[in-house]
Amino acid sequence: MPHLISTDLALSATGADRLGFGVPGYAHPLLAPVEWAELTRPGTPLHWAVLNVANGPGSRPDPHCLEAAGRLTNAGVRVLGHVDLAHGTRTFGEIVSDAHRYLDWYKVGGFLLDNCPVEREDLHHVRRATATLEAVLDGGHLVLGHGSHPYPGYAEVADQLVTFSGHWTDYRWSQVAEWTADHPPERFAHFVYGVPRTHLDEAMRIARWQGAGTIFFTDRKGRGPGQSGAFDALPGYWDEIVSRIGPGVSE
């Protein structure tokens, strides 16, 4: 957890003026082979990538996902398993079961706990889950996928918080919670879809101003209402945004 993180485990591509990528989870490797292969390109400022087999680890090991995860791990990229907290409605046993399957089948280096609650009254449930996952990970990385600013106490139970996940039109006018100023940029991540190429610089300025060190921006839009499918593939300007951020070190 944050108070236990050593200098060696800090996100080396982040800082006050350096951004890096957190990939929320591409489509299945059979459907997005180029995307998964691109993540192993040397010099890409990549902090981590999420493996989401079937809104979780699935019911049995998937050889294609195992191959993709292994290729990234061997390239020095930290792979996170996607565990859905369903806004606090999933049981502790379900969460831990998903985590163990990810560890046993795909040897992940951490977890994105997606759809994480944001309210104070749910914090003790999330704290129980993260403490257990921290113990089984033995030094792995935990990200809470709130999608908006949660109660400040959540910052004490995970390595990173996703404090924005949504469309560019909302991101442009979003406001940062004052309490985030007490933490360094490597503690926060922003996922934004529908970002036009012509607004990339503006989007990166917003991320820096709001104190986020990990980002994923894409020009793609979700299927139907919401962001479903928006992050399945590479953004159309992937090469451009990689070159703008500059080379980094994968975690």
PDB file of N, CA and C in Angstrom, residues 85-172:
ATOM      1  N   LEU A  85     -15.963  -4.760  -8.611  1.00  0.00           N
ATOM      2  CA  LEU A  85     -16.571  -4.638  -7.286  1.00  0.00           C
ATOM      3  C   LEU A  85     -18.058  -4.331  -7.364  1.00  0.00           C
ATOM      4  N   ALA A  86     -18.540  -4.031  -8.575  1.00  0.00           N
ATOM      5  CA  ALA A  86     -19.980  -3.788  -8.802  1.00  0.00           C
ATOM      6  C   ALA A  86     -20.544  -2.773  -7.812  1.00  0.00           C
ATOM      7  N   HIS A  87     -19.774  -1.705  -7.583  1.00  0.00           N
ATOM      8  CA  HIS A  87     -20.187  -0.596  -6.712  1.00  0.00           C
ATOM      9  C   HIS A  87     -20.522  -1.080  -5.305  1.00  0.00           C
ATOM     10  N   GLY A  88     -19.818  -2.130  -4.863  1.00  0.00           N
ATOM     11  CA  GLY A  88     -19.964  -2.603  -3.494  1.00  0.00           C
ATOM     12  C   GLY A  88     -20.950  -3.730  -3.309  1.00  0.00           C
ATOM     13  N   THR A  89     -21.527  -4.258  -4.392  1.00  0.00           N
ATOM     14  CA  THR A  89     -22.543  -5.295  -4.249  1.00  0.00           C
ATOM     15  C   THR A  89     -21.979  -6.714  -4.292  1.00  0.00           C
ATOM     16  N   ARG A  90     -20.712  -6.878  -4.713  1.00  0.00           N
ATOM     17  CA  ARG A  90     -20.128  -8.224  -4.733  1.00  0.00           C
ATOM     18  C   ARG A  90     -19.590  -8.592  -3.360  1.00  0.00           C
ATOM     19  N   THR A  91     -19.653  -9.877  -3.048  1.00  0.00           N
ATOM     20  CA  THR A  91     -19.213 -10.326  -1.736  1.00  0.00           C
ATOM     21  C   THR A  91     -17.694 -10.409  -1.666  1.00  0.00           C
ATOM     22  N   PHE A  92     -17.186 -10.425  -0.440  1.00  0.00           N
ATOM     23  CA  PHE A  92     -15.754 -10.554  -0.211  1.00  0.00           C
ATOM     24  C   PHE A  92     -15.243 -11.855  -0.833  1.00  0.00           C
ATOM     25  N   GLY A  93     -15.992 -12.932  -0.686  1.00  0.00           N
ATOM     26  CA  GLY A  93     -15.573 -14.218  -1.237  1.00  0.00           C
ATOM     27  C   GLY A  93     -15.461 -14.200  -2.746  1.00  0.00           C
ATOM     28  N   GLU A  94     -16.390 -13.525  -3.424  1.00  0.00           N
ATOM     29  CA  GLU A  94     -16.337 -13.428  -4.888  1.00  0.00           C
ATOM     30  C   GLU A  94     -15.117 -12.654  -5.345  1.00  0.00           C
ATOM     31  N   ILE A  95     -14.809 -11.576  -4.641  1.00  0.00           N
ATOM     32  CA  ILE A  95     -13.660 -10.741  -5.003  1.00  0.00           C
ATOM     33  C   ILE A  95     -12.363 -11.532  -4.854  1.00  0.00           C
ATOM     34  N   VAL A  96     -12.207 -12.196  -3.731  1.00  0.00           N
ATOM     35  CA  VAL A  96     -10.978 -12.951  -3.469  1.00  0.00           C
ATOM     36  C   VAL A  96     -10.861 -14.135  -4.426  1.00  0.00           C
ATOM     37  N   SER A  97     -11.980 -14.766  -4.757  1.00  0.00           N
ATOM     38  CA  SER A  97     -11.954 -15.880  -5.712  1.00  0.00           C
ATOM     39  C   SER A  97     -11.467 -15.424  -7.077  1.00  0.00           C
ATOM     40  N   ASP A  98     -11.977 -14.300  -7.551  1.00  0.00           N
ATOM     41  CA  ASP A  98     -11.509 -13.747  -8.830  1.00  0.00           C
ATOM     42  C   ASP A  98     -10.010 -13.472  -8.780  1.00  0.00           C
ATOM     43  N   ALA A  99      -9.568 -12.888  -7.677  1.00  0.00           N
ATOM     44  CA  ALA A  99      -8.154 -12.537  -7.553  1.00  0.00           C
ATOM     45  C   ALA A  99      -7.270 -13.778  -7.594  1.00  0.00           C
ATOM     46  N   HIS A 100      -7.654 -14.819  -6.900  1.00  0.00           N
ATOM     47  CA  HIS A 100      -6.855 -16.040  -6.883  1.00  0.00           C
ATOM     48  C   HIS A 100      -6.790 -16.687  -8.262  1.00  0.00           C
ATOM     49  N   ARG A 101      -7.897 -16.650  -9.008  1.00  0.00           N
ATOM     50  CA  ARG A 101      -7.872 -17.226 -10.356  1.00  0.00           C
ATOM     51  C   ARG A 101      -6.938 -16.443 -11.272  1.00  0.00           C
ATOM     52  N   TYR A 102      -6.964 -15.123 -11.162  1.00  0.00           N
ATOM     53  CA  TYR A 102      -6.020 -14.317 -11.950  1.00  0.00           C
ATOM     54  C   TYR A 102      -4.576 -14.665 -11.602  1.00  0.00           C
ATOM     55  N   LEU A 103      -4.310 -14.814 -10.326  1.00  0.00           N
ATOM     56  CA  LEU A 103      -2.944 -15.122  -9.902  1.00  0.00           C
ATOM     57  C   LEU A 103      -2.531 -16.524 -10.356  1.00  0.00           C
ATOM     58  N   ASP A 104      -3.419 -17.498 -10.182  1.00  0.00           N
ATOM     59  CA  ASP A 104      -3.097 -18.882 -10.525  1.00  0.00           C
ATOM     60  C   ASP A 104      -2.968 -19.079 -12.033  1.00  0.00           C
ATOM     61  N   TRP A 105      -3.838 -18.429 -12.801  1.00  0.00           N
ATOM     62  CA  TRP A 105      -3.902 -18.687 -14.240  1.00  0.00           C
ATOM     63  C   TRP A 105      -3.006 -17.760 -15.053  1.00  0.00           C
ATOM     64  N   TYR A 106      -2.868 -16.496 -14.612  1.00  0.00           N
ATOM     65  CA  TYR A 106      -2.196 -15.508 -15.456  1.00  0.00           C
ATOM     66  C   TYR A 106      -1.008 -14.819 -14.785  1.00  0.00           C
ATOM     67  N   LYS A 107      -0.742 -15.164 -13.522  1.00  0.00           N
ATOM     68  CA  LYS A 107       0.429 -14.619 -12.813  1.00  0.00           C
ATOM     69  C   LYS A 107       0.470 -13.098 -12.862  1.00  0.00           C
ATOM     70  N   VAL A 108      -0.674 -12.456 -12.609  1.00  0.00           N
ATOM     71  CA  VAL A 108      -0.754 -11.002 -12.689  1.00  0.00           C
ATOM     72  C   VAL A 108       0.071 -10.363 -11.584  1.00  0.00           C
ATOM     73  N   GLY A 109       0.413  -9.080 -11.798  1.00  0.00           N
ATOM     74  CA  GLY A 109       1.202  -8.334 -10.831  1.00  0.00           C
ATOM     75  C   GLY A 109       0.388  -7.337 -10.034  1.00  0.00           C
ATOM     76  N   GLY A 110      -0.937  -7.480 -10.062  1.00  0.00           N
ATOM     77  CA  GLY A 110      -1.799  -6.566  -9.319  1.00  0.00           C
ATOM     78  C   GLY A 110      -3.213  -6.638  -9.850  1.00  0.00           C
ATOM     79  N   PHE A 111      -4.044  -5.685  -9.390  1.00  0.00           N
ATOM     80  CA  PHE A 111      -5.456  -5.703  -9.773  1.00  0.00           C
ATOM     81  C   PHE A 111      -5.995  -4.287  -9.974  1.00  0.00           C
ATOM     82  N   LEU A 112      -6.890  -4.154 -10.952  1.00  0.00           N
ATOM     83  CA  LEU A 112      -7.766  -2.983 -11.049  1.00  0.00           C
ATOM     84  C   LEU A 112      -9.096  -3.402 -10.451  1.00  0.00           C
ATOM     85  N   LEU A 113      -9.453  -2.814  -9.331  1.00  0.00           N
ATOM     86  CA  LEU A 113     -10.725  -3.100  -8.682  1.00  0.00           C
ATOM     87  C   LEU A 113     -11.741  -2.106  -9.239  1.00  0.00           C
ATOM     88  N   ASP A 114     -12.400  -2.530 -10.307  1.00  0.00           N
ATOM     89  CA  ASP A 114     -13.253  -1.632 -11.086  1.00  0.00           C
ATOM     90  C   ASP A 114     -14.610  -1.440 -10.416  1.00  0.00           C
ATOM     91  N   ASN A 115     -15.283  -0.355 -10.814  1.00  0.00           N
ATOM     92  CA  ASN A 115     -16.588  -0.011 -10.250  1.00  0.00           C
ATOM     93  C   ASN A 115     -16.522   0.001  -8.722  1.00  0.00           C
ATOM     94  N   CYS A 116     -15.473   0.622  -8.215  1.00  0.00           N
ATOM     95  CA  CYS A 116     -15.253   0.700  -6.776  1.00  0.00           C
ATOM     96  C   CYS A 116     -16.183   1.744  -6.163  1.00  0.00           C
ATOM     97  N   PRO A 117     -16.762   1.459  -5.001  1.00  0.00           N
ATOM     98  CA  PRO A 117     -17.597   2.470  -4.341  1.00  0.00           C
ATOM     99  C   PRO A 117     -16.801   3.734  -4.031  1.00  0.00           C
ATOM    100  N   VAL A 118     -17.513   4.806  -3.780  1.00  0.00           N
ATOM    101  CA  VAL A 118     -16.865   6.088  -3.478  1.00  0.00           C
ATOM    102  C   VAL A 118     -17.260   6.634  -2.110  1.00  0.00           C
ATOM    103  N   GLU A 119     -18.278   6.054  -1.484  1.00  0.00           N
ATOM    104  CA  GLU A 119     -18.804   6.614  -0.243  1.00  0.00           C
ATOM    105  C   GLU A 119     -18.023   6.152   0.984  1.00  0.00           C
ATOM    106  N   ARG A 120     -18.054   6.977   2.007  1.00  0.00           N
ATOM    107  CA  ARG A 120     -17.322   6.671   3.244  1.00  0.00           C
ATOM    108  C   ARG A 120     -17.793   5.368   3.869  1.00  0.00           C
ATOM    109  N   GLU A 121     -19.102   5.098   3.845  1.00  0.00           N
ATOM    110  CA  GLU A 121     -19.633   3.921   4.528  1.00  0.00           C
ATOM    111  C   GLU A 121     -19.187   2.601   3.894  1.00  0.00           C
ATOM    112  N   ASP A 122     -18.707   2.654   2.644  1.00  0.00           N
ATOM    113  CA  ASP A 122     -18.235   1.441   1.981  1.00  0.00           C
ATOM    114  C   ASP A 122     -16.737   1.218   2.148  1.00  0.00           C
ATOM    115  N   LEU A 123     -16.054   2.183   2.748  1.00  0.00           N
ATOM    116  CA  LEU A 123     -14.597   2.111   2.814  1.00  0.00           C
ATOM    117  C   LEU A 123     -14.109   0.873   3.562  1.00  0.00           C
ATOM    118  N   HIS A 124     -14.763   0.499   4.646  1.00  0.00           N
ATOM    119  CA  HIS A 124     -14.252  -0.642   5.431  1.00  0.00           C
ATOM    120  C   HIS A 124     -14.327  -1.943   4.653  1.00  0.00           C
ATOM    121  N   HIS A 125     -15.339  -2.096   3.771  1.00  0.00           N
ATOM    122  CA  HIS A 125     -15.429  -3.291   2.932  1.00  0.00           C
ATOM    123  C   HIS A 125     -14.285  -3.323   1.917  1.00  0.00           C
ATOM    124  N   VAL A 126     -14.014  -2.170   1.304  1.00  0.00           N
ATOM    125  CA  VAL A 126     -12.927  -2.096   0.329  1.00  0.00           C
ATOM    126  C   VAL A 126     -11.586  -2.289   1.022  1.00  0.00           C
ATOM    127  N   ARG A 127     -11.435  -1.718   2.214  1.00  0.00           N
ATOM    128  CA  ARG A 127     -10.183  -1.884   2.960  1.00  0.00           C
ATOM    129  C   ARG A 127      -9.935  -3.359   3.271  1.00  0.00           C
ATOM    130  N   ARG A 128     -10.962  -4.093   3.630  1.00  0.00           N
ATOM    131  CA  ARG A 128     -10.811  -5.526   3.922  1.00  0.00           C
ATOM    132  C   ARG A 128     -10.337  -6.269   2.679  1.00  0.00           C
ATOM    133  N   ALA A 129     -10.926  -5.929   1.526  1.00  0.00           N
ATOM    134  CA  ALA A 129     -10.540  -6.604   0.281  1.00  0.00           C
ATOM    135  C   ALA A 129      -9.109  -6.270  -0.108  1.00  0.00           C
ATOM    136  N   THR A 130      -8.735  -4.990  -0.053  1.00  0.00           N
ATOM    137  CA  THR A 130      -7.384  -4.617  -0.483  1.00  0.00           C
ATOM    138  C   THR A 130      -6.325  -5.170   0.469  1.00  0.00           C
ATOM    139  N   ALA A 131      -6.615  -5.241   1.747  1.00  0.00           N
ATOM    140  CA  ALA A 131      -5.651  -5.808   2.693  1.00  0.00           C
ATOM    141  C   ALA A 131      -5.402  -7.278   2.380  1.00  0.00           C
ATOM    142  N   THR A 132      -6.470  -7.997   2.019  1.00  0.00           N
ATOM    143  CA  THR A 132      -6.315  -9.408   1.672  1.00  0.00           C
ATOM    144  C   THR A 132      -5.549  -9.561   0.373  1.00  0.00           C
ATOM    145  N   LEU A 133      -5.877  -8.762  -0.625  1.00  0.00           N
ATOM    146  CA  LEU A 133      -5.178  -8.857  -1.909  1.00  0.00           C
ATOM    147  C   LEU A 133      -3.722  -8.443  -1.776  1.00  0.00           C
ATOM    148  N   GLU A 134      -3.456  -7.459  -0.931  1.00  0.00           N
ATOM    149  CA  GLU A 134      -2.072  -7.065  -0.699  1.00  0.00           C
ATOM    150  C   GLU A 134      -1.265  -8.231  -0.146  1.00  0.00           C
ATOM    151  N   ALA A 135      -1.867  -8.989   0.743  1.00  0.00           N
ATOM    152  CA  ALA A 135      -1.175 -10.125   1.356  1.00  0.00           C
ATOM    153  C   ALA A 135      -0.865 -11.219   0.328  1.00  0.00           C
ATOM    154  N   VAL A 136      -1.806 -11.499  -0.560  1.00  0.00           N
ATOM    155  CA  VAL A 136      -1.568 -12.575  -1.536  1.00  0.00           C
ATOM    156  C   VAL A 136      -0.684 -12.111  -2.683  1.00  0.00           C
ATOM    157  N   LEU A 137      -0.659 -10.800  -2.944  1.00  0.00           N
ATOM    158  CA  LEU A 137       0.163 -10.279  -4.045  1.00  0.00           C
ATOM    159  C   LEU A 137       1.634 -10.210  -3.673  1.00  0.00           C
ATOM    160  N   ASP A 138       1.928  -9.915  -2.418  1.00  0.00           N
ATOM    161  CA  ASP A 138       3.306  -9.798  -1.968  1.00  0.00           C
ATOM    162  C   ASP A 138       4.071  -8.766  -2.806  1.00  0.00           C
ATOM    163  N   GLY A 139       3.603  -7.508  -2.738  1.00  0.00           N
ATOM    164  CA  GLY A 139       4.308  -6.437  -3.430  1.00  0.00           C
ATOM    165  C   GLY A 139       3.685  -6.012  -4.741  1.00  0.00           C
ATOM    166  N   GLY A 140       2.498  -6.495  -5.067  1.00  0.00           N
ATOM    167  CA  GLY A 140       1.836  -6.116  -6.311  1.00  0.00           C
ATOM    168  C   GLY A 140       1.207  -4.735  -6.232  1.00  0.00           C
ATOM    169  N   HIS A 141       0.511  -4.375  -7.289  1.00  0.00           N
ATOM    170  CA  HIS A 141      -0.023  -3.021  -7.456  1.00  0.00           C
ATOM    171  C   HIS A 141      -1.544  -3.062  -7.454  1.00  0.00           C
ATOM    172  N   LEU A 142      -2.170  -2.220  -6.645  1.00  0.00           N
ATOM    173  CA  LEU A 142      -3.628  -2.166  -6.549  1.00  0.00           C
ATOM    174  C   LEU A 142      -4.141  -0.802  -6.995  1.00  0.00           C
ATOM    175  N   VAL A 143      -5.119  -0.827  -7.893  1.00  0.00           N
ATOM    176  CA  VAL A 143      -5.732   0.389  -8.413  1.00  0.00           C
ATOM    177  C   VAL A 143      -7.231   0.311  -8.147  1.00  0.00           C
ATOM    178  N   LEU A 144      -7.785   1.350  -7.552  1.00  0.00           N
ATOM    179  CA  LEU A 144      -9.226   1.417  -7.309  1.00  0.00           C
ATOM    180  C   LEU A 144      -9.887   2.198  -8.435  1.00  0.00           C
ATOM    181  N   GLY A 145     -10.780   1.543  -9.159  1.00  0.00           N
ATOM    182  CA  GLY A 145     -11.424   2.165 -10.314  1.00  0.00           C
ATOM    183  C   GLY A 145     -12.723   2.853  -9.946  1.00  0.00           C
ATOM    184  N   HIS A 146     -12.621   3.979  -9.256  1.00  0.00           N
ATOM    185  CA  HIS A 146     -13.823   4.726  -8.867  1.00  0.00           C
ATOM    186  C   HIS A 146     -14.476   5.388 -10.075  1.00  0.00           C
ATOM    187  N   GLY A 147     -13.660   6.062 -10.873  1.00  0.00           N
ATOM    188  CA  GLY A 147     -14.188   6.822 -12.000  1.00  0.00           C
ATOM    189  C   GLY A 147     -14.552   8.245 -11.644  1.00  0.00           C
ATOM    190  N   SER A 148     -14.545   8.567 -10.360  1.00  0.00           N
ATOM    191  CA  SER A 148     -14.782   9.924  -9.873  1.00  0.00           C
ATOM    192  C   SER A 148     -14.073  10.039  -8.526  1.00  0.00           C
ATOM    193  N   HIS A 149     -14.064  11.229  -7.951  1.00  0.00           N
ATOM    194  CA  HIS A 149     -13.345  11.413  -6.696  1.00  0.00           C
ATOM    195  C   HIS A 149     -14.108  10.765  -5.539  1.00  0.00           C
ATOM    196  N   PRO A 150     -13.464   9.842  -4.832  1.00  0.00           N
ATOM    197  CA  PRO A 150     -14.125   9.187  -3.708  1.00  0.00           C
ATOM    198  C   PRO A 150     -13.872   9.930  -2.400  1.00  0.00           C
ATOM    199  N   TYR A 151     -14.401   9.393  -1.333  1.00  0.00           N
ATOM    200  CA  TYR A 151     -14.059   9.858   0.014  1.00  0.00           C
ATOM    201  C   TYR A 151     -12.542   9.758   0.174  1.00  0.00           C
ATOM    202  N   PRO A 152     -11.884  10.774   0.757  1.00  0.00           N
ATOM    203  CA  PRO A 152     -10.413  10.804   0.796  1.00  0.00           C
ATOM    204  C   PRO A 152      -9.759   9.581   1.432  1.00  0.00           C
ATOM    205  N   GLY A 153     -10.424   8.910   2.340  1.00  0.00           N
ATOM    206  CA  GLY A 153      -9.838   7.763   3.015  1.00  0.00           C
ATOM    207  C   GLY A 153      -9.465   6.625   2.090  1.00  0.00           C
ATOM    208  N   TYR A 154     -10.061   6.568   0.899  1.00  0.00           N
ATOM    209  CA  TYR A 154      -9.725   5.505  -0.047  1.00  0.00           C
ATOM    210  C   TYR A 154      -8.271   5.592  -0.507  1.00  0.00           C
ATOM    211  N   ALA A 155      -7.697   6.776  -0.438  1.00  0.00           N
ATOM    212  CA  ALA A 155      -6.304   6.943  -0.865  1.00  0.00           C
ATOM    213  C   ALA A 155      -5.342   6.179   0.027  1.00  0.00           C
ATOM    214  N   GLU A 156      -5.804   5.764   1.209  1.00  0.00           N
ATOM    215  CA  GLU A 156      -4.925   5.057   2.141  1.00  0.00           C
ATOM    216  C   GLU A 156      -4.961   3.544   1.964  1.00  0.00           C
ATOM    217  N   VAL A 157      -5.803   3.033   1.069  1.00  0.00           N
ATOM    218  CA  VAL A 157      -5.955   1.574   0.993  1.00  0.00           C
ATOM    219  C   VAL A 157      -5.537   0.995  -0.356  1.00  0.00           C
ATOM    220  N   ALA A 158      -4.981   1.811  -1.242  1.00  0.00           N
ATOM    221  CA  ALA A 158      -4.538   1.301  -2.546  1.00  0.00           C
ATOM    222  C   ALA A 158      -3.397   2.165  -3.056  1.00  0.00           C
ATOM    223  N   ASP A 159      -2.723   1.669  -4.090  1.00  0.00           N
ATOM    224  CA  ASP A 159      -1.591   2.398  -4.658  1.00  0.00           C
ATOM    225  C   ASP A 159      -2.026   3.548  -5.554  1.00  0.00           C
ATOM    226  N   GLN A 160      -3.130   3.344  -6.287  1.00  0.00           N
ATOM    227  CA  GLN A 160      -3.646   4.386  -7.178  1.00  0.00           C
ATOM    228  C   GLN A 160      -5.167   4.396  -7.152  1.00  0.00           C
ATOM    229  N   LEU A 161      -5.716   5.565  -7.474  1.00  0.00           N
ATOM    230  CA  LEU A 161      -7.157   5.724  -7.623  1.00  0.00           C
ATOM    231  C   LEU A 161      -7.450   6.273  -9.014  1.00  0.00           C
ATOM    232  N   VAL A 162      -8.446   5.705  -9.687  1.00  0.00           N
ATOM    233  CA  VAL A 162      -8.935   6.283 -10.939  1.00  0.00           C
ATOM    234  C   VAL A 162      -9.990   7.303 -10.549  1.00  0.00           C
ATOM    235  N   THR A 163      -9.635   8.578 -10.635  1.00  0.00           N
ATOM    236  CA  THR A 163     -10.535   9.627 -10.167  1.00  0.00           C
ATOM    237  C   THR A 163     -11.329  10.285 -11.293  1.00  0.00           C
ATOM    238  N   PHE A 164     -11.071   9.852 -12.536  1.00  0.00           N
ATOM    239  CA  PHE A 164     -11.940  10.251 -13.645  1.00  0.00           C
ATOM    240  C   PHE A 164     -11.969   9.134 -14.663  1.00  0.00           C
ATOM    241  N   SER A 165     -13.174   8.778 -15.105  1.00  0.00           N
ATOM    242  CA  SER A 165     -13.359   7.858 -16.222  1.00  0.00           C
ATOM    243  C   SER A 165     -14.630   8.284 -16.932  1.00  0.00           C
ATOM    244  N   GLY A 166     -14.463   8.803 -18.152  1.00  0.00           N
ATOM    245  CA  GLY A 166     -15.636   9.290 -18.848  1.00  0.00           C
ATOM    246  C   GLY A 166     -15.290   9.985 -20.150  1.00  0.00           C
ATOM    247  N   HIS A 167     -16.260  10.714 -20.682  1.00  0.00           N
ATOM    248  CA  HIS A 167     -16.140  11.349 -21.990  1.00  0.00           C
ATOM    249  C   HIS A 167     -15.399  12.674 -21.897  1.00  0.00           C
ATOM    250  N   TRP A 168     -14.775  13.023 -22.994  1.00  0.00           N
ATOM    251  CA  TRP A 168     -14.000  14.261 -23.100  1.00  0.00           C
ATOM    252  C   TRP A 168     -14.830  15.488 -22.758  1.00  0.00           C
ATOM    253  N   THR A 169     -16.070  15.540 -23.182  1.00  0.00           N
ATOM    254  CA  THR A 169     -16.885  16.736 -22.912  1.00  0.00           C
ATOM    255  C   THR A 169     -17.053  16.970 -21.417  1.00  0.00           C
ATOM    256  N   ASP A 170     -17.074  15.893 -20.637  1.00  0.00           N
ATOM    257  CA  ASP A 170     -17.156  16.034 -19.183  1.00  0.00           C
ATOM    258  C   ASP A 170     -15.782  16.353 -18.585  1.00  0.00           C
ATOM    259  N   TYR A 171     -14.753  15.769 -19.173  1.00  0.00           N
ATOM    260  CA  TYR A 171     -13.388  15.974 -18.651  1.00  0.00           C
ATOM    261  C   TYR A 171     -12.954  17.429 -18.800  1.00  0.00           C
ATOM    262  N   ARG A 172     -13.330  18.053 -19.891  1.00  0.00           N
ATOM    263  CA  ARG A 172     -12.911  19.434 -20.156  1.00  0.00           C
ATOM    264  C   ARG A 172     -13.338  20.371 -19.036  1.00  0.00           C
TER     265      ARG A 172
END
